[in-house]
XYZ file of C-alpha atoms in Angstrom:
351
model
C 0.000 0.000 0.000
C 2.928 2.630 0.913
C 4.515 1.340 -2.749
C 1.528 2.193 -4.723
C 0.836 5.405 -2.547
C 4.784 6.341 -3.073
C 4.059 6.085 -6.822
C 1.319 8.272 -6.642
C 3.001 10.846 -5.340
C 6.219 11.009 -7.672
C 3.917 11.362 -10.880
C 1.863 14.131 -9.074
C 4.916 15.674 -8.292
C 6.496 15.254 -12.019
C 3.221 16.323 -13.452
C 3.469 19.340 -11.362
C 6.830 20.047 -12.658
C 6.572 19.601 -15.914
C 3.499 22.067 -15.582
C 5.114 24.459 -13.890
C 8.511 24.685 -16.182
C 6.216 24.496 -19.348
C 6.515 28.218 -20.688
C 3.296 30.217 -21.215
C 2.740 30.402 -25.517
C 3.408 33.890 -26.726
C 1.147 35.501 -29.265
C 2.399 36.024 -32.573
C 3.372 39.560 -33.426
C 1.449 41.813 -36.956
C 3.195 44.333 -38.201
C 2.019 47.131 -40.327
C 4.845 48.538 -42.051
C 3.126 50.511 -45.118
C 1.152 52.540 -45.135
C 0.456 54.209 -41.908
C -3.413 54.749 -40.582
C -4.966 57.148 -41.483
C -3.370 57.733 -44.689
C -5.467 58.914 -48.052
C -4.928 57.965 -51.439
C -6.671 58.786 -54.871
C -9.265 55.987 -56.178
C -7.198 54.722 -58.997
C -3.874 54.326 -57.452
C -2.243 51.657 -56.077
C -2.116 50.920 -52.574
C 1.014 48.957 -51.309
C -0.068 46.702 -48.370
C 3.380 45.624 -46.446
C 3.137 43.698 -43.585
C 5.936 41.706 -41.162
C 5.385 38.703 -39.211
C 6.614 36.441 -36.356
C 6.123 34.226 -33.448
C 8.233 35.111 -30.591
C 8.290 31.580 -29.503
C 7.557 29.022 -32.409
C 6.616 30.128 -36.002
C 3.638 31.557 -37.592
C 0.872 29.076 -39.169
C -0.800 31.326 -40.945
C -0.887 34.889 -41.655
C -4.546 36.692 -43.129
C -5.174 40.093 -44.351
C -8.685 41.512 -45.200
C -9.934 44.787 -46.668
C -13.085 45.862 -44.882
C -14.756 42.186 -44.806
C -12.790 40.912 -48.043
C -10.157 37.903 -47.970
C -7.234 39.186 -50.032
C -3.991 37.458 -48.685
C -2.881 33.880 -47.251
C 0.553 33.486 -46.100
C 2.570 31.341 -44.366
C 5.726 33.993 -44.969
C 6.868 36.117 -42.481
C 6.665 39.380 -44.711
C 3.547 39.978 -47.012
C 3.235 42.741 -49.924
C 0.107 42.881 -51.317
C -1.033 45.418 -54.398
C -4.238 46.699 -54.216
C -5.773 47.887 -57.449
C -8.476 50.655 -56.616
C -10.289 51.726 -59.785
C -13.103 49.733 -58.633
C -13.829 50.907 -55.188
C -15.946 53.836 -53.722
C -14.522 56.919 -51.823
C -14.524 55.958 -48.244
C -13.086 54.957 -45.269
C -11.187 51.118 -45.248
C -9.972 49.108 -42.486
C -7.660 46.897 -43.277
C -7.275 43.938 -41.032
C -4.362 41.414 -40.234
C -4.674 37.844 -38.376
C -1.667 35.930 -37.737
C -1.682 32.064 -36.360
C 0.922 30.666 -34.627
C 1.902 26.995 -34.185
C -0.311 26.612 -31.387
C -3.492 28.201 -33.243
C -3.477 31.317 -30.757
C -3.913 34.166 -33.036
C -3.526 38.274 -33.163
C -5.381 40.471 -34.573
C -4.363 44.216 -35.711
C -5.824 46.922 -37.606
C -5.465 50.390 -39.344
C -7.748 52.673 -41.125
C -6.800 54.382 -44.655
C -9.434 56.538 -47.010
C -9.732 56.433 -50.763
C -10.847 59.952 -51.836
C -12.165 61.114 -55.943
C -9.915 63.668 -56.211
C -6.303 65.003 -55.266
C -6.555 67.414 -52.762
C -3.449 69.849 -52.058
C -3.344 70.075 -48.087
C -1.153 70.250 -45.100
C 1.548 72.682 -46.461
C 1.970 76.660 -45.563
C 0.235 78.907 -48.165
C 2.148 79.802 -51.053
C 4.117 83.047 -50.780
C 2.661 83.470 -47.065
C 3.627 81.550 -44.835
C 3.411 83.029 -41.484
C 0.608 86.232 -40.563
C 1.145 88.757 -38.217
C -1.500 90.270 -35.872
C -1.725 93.350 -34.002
C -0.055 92.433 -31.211
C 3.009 90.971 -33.028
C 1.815 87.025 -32.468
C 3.317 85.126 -35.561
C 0.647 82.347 -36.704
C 1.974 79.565 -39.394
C -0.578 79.301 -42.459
C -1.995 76.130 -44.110
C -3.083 75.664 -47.326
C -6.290 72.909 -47.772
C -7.421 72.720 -51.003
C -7.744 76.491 -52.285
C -8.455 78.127 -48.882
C -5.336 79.534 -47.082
C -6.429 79.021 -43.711
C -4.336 80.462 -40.360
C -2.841 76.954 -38.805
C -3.378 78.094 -35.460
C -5.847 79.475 -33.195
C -5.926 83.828 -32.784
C -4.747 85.239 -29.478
C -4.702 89.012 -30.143
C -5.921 90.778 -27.751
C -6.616 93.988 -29.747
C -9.007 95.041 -32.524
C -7.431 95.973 -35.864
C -7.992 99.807 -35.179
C -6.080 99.184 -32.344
C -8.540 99.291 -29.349
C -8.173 96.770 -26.308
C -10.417 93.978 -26.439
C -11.947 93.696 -23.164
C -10.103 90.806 -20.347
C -12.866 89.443 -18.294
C -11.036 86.697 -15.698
C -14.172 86.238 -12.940
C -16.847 83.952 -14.078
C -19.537 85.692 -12.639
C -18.522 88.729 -15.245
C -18.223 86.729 -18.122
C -22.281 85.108 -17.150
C -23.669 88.594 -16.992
C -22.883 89.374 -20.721
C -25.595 90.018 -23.223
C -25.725 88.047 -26.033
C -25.673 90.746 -28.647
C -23.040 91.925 -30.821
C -21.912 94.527 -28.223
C -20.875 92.778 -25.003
C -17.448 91.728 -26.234
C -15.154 90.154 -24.538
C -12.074 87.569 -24.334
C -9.752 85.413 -22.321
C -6.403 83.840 -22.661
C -6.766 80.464 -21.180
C -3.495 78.712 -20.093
C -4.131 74.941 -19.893
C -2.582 72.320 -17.369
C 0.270 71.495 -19.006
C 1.342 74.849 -20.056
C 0.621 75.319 -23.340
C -1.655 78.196 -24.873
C -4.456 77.112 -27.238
C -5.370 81.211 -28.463
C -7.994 82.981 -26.960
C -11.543 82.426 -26.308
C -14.123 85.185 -27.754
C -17.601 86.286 -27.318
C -19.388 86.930 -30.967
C -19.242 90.510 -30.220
C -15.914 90.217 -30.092
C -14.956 87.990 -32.912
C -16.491 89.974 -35.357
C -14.977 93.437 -34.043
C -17.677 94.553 -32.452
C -20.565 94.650 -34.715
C -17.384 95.381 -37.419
C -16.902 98.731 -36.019
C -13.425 98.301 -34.852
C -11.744 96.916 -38.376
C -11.105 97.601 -41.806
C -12.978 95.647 -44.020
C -16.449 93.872 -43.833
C -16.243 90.946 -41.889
C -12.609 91.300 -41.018
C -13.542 90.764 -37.740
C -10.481 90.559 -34.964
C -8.460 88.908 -38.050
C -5.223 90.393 -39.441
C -5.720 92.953 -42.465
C -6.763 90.799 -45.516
C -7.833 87.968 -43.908
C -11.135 88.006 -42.259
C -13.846 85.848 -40.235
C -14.882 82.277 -41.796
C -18.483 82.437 -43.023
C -20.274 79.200 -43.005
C -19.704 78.673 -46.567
C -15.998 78.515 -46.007
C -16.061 76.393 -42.986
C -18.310 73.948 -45.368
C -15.522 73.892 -48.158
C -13.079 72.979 -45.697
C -15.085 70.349 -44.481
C -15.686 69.192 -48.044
C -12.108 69.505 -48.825
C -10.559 67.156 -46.315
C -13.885 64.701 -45.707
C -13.056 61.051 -47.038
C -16.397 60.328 -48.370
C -18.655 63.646 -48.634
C -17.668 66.509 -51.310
C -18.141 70.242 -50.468
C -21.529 70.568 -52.509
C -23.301 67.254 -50.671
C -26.369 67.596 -48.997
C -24.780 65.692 -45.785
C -23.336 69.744 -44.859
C -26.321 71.338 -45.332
C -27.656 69.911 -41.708
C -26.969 70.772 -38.238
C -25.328 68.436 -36.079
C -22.594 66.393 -36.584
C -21.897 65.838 -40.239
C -19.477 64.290 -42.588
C -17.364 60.537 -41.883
C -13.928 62.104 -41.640
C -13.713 65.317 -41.496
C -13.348 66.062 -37.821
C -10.504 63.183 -37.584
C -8.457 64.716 -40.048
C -8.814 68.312 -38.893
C -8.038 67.603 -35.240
C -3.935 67.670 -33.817
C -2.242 64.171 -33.795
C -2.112 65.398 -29.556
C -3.341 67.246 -27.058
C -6.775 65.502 -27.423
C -7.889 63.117 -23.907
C -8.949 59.843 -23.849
C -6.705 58.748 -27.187
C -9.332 61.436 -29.038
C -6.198 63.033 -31.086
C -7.088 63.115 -34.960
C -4.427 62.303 -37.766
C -4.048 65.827 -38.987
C -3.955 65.163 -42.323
C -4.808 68.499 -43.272
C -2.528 70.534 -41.284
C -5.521 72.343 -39.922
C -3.703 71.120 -36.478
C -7.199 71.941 -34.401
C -6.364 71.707 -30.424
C -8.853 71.053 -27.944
C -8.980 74.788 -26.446
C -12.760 74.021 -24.534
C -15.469 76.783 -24.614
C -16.234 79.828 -21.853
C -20.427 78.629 -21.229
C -22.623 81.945 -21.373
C -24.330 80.508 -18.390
C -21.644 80.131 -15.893
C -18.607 81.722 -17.304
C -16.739 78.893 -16.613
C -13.975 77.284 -19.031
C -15.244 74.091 -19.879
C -13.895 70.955 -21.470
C -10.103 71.689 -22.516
C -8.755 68.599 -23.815
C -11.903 67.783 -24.797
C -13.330 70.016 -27.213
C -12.664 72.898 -29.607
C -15.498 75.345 -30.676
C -15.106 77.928 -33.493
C -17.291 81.358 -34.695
C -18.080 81.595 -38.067
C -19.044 85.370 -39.341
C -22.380 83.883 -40.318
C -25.332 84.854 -37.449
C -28.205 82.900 -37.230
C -30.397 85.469 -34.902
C -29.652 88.892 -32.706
C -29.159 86.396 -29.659
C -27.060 83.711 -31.569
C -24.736 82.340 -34.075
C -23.287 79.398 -36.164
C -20.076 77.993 -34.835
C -18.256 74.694 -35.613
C -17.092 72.275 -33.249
C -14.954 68.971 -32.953
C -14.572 66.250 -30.144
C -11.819 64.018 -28.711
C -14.475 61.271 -28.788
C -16.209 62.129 -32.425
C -14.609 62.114 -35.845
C -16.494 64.437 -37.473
C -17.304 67.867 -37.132
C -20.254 69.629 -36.092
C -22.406 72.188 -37.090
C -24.585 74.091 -34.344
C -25.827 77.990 -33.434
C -25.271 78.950 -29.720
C -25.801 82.092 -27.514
C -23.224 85.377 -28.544
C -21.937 85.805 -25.087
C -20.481 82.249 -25.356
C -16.217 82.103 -25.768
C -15.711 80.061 -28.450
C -11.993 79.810 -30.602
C -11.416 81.883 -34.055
C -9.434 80.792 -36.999
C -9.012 83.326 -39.969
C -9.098 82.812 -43.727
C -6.993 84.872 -46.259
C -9.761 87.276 -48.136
């Protein structure tokens, strides 16, 4: 009886150990090597897929790569080049998707997202012949060029009107909530966010548009530098047409409020800054930054790192006007009319 029980013991104790030393399978490893997400190209060109493979700890079974939902490569190499022909395909957004197998059937999975767009769009560099602007106040801004608007690259900070008057500071809350929302009560702020960086001022309408365009030089000039001026709706809609993946500038899809468009906001926001892994790809250069809003109710500076909210010259009603906005968790942009006393961000457009 003490044999057999003996016996018993010595295999539980050699199972055990050969258990405990046997190592814990590592998943194999996808790499995407070209191109990188978020990349566009022109329906008609060819997209290079590269891709590089391998097991840590054994050797791949099988490696799988899908556009959107369709099979295209099976591989049992440890690189993979793949052409895709796209004369065929609609304008869009495509995710293209990579399994590899190991020896032991565990698998891993990895993705990226490119667009395939109808036409070549010229974006993301400074504007020919311009490529800084100088306000007022001496702040240099960098310029982008998307498509045929040359568009200031960062937000304004002046904190003067083009005829050289002060813009009004209001720091307390409680001052900023007793505004009027008219195109009078102007007023601004120069947030400075936690980690130190400036993302331009925030405005009331009044303000933005230089007090009821008393305080510049040309009609709807606005705060902006001498020939440039206040976006109007109908330029913040080209822009979004311009850069979109899937909507052009003359679709009905930016004639709504709300949010609008598949892309848009994605490629317009900074590739940082943004919380909760909300940074865009910045594709455009339009290099947005999530600057928050001032709320007309409370006067309080609200959602920095969150969101970024924009005047446009165009009003809607003597209490409010249209604005655009983007958000760290949304990727497109949206369209709404608020109260004037609100501080949102301004951008400026070359006349």
């Amino acid at each position: 009886m003490k044999a057999k029980v003996y016996t018993l013991v010595v295999f539980l104790v050699i199972g055990f150990l050969f258990f405990s030393c046997t190592k814990e399978n590592m998943l194999p490893v996808c790499v995407f090597m070209s191109p990188e997400t978020g990349t566009g190209f022109l329906i008609g060109s060819d997209v290079t897929l590269y891709f590089e493979f391998n097991d840590p700890d054994g050797e791949i079974n099988e490696l799988d790569i899908y556009i959107n939902d369709l099979h295209v490569v099976s591989t049992v190499n440890e690189k993979a080049i793949y052409s895709w022909k796209t004369n065929n395909e609609e304008p869009g957004l495509y995710t293209i998707l990579c399994i590899a197998t190991d020896n032991n059937y565990a698998k891993t999975t990895k993705s990226i997202e490119i667009s395939l767009v109808n036409q070549q769009t010229t974006m993301g560099g400074p504007c020919p012949g311009i490529p800084t602007i100088t306000d007022i106040d001496g702040n240099v801004y960098s310029t982008v060029l998307i498509g045929n608007q040359c568009w200031m690259k960062e937000n304004l900070k002046v904190t003067h009107y083009p005829n050289g008057d002060e813009i009004p500071q209001v720091f307390l809350d409680d001052q900023w909530a007793s505004l009027a929302d008219n195109n009078t009560d102007d007023a601004m702020c120069l947030p400075l966010n936690d980690d130190g960086f400036h993302p331009g001022g925030l405005y009331t309408y009044a303000a933005a548009i230089g007090d009821n365009w008393e305080r510049d030089f040309n009609e709807g000039q606005g705060i902006c530098p001498f020939g440039w001026h206040l976006p109007t709706n109908e330029e913040w809609r080209i822009l979004e047409g311009t850069v979109d993946a899937v909507f052009a500038e003359d679709d009905q899809e930016w004639k709504r409020l709300g949010w609008r468009g598949m892309d848009a906001g994605e490629k317009l926001k900074a590739a940082n800054k943004w919380d909760y892994n909300g940074s865009g790809t910045n594709c455009s250069g339009f290099s947005a930054l999530p600057s928050g809003f001032r709320s007309h109710e409370s006067g309080e500076i609200s959602d920095s790192g969150i969101k970024s909210i924009w005047w446009t010259a165009t009003e809607r009603s003597s209490q409010f006007s249209y604005d655009r906005g983007l958000d760290c968790y949304i990727d497109k942009v949206q369209f709404n009319n608020y109260y004037k006393s609100s501080g949102y961000s301004v951008r400026c457009i070359q006349d």
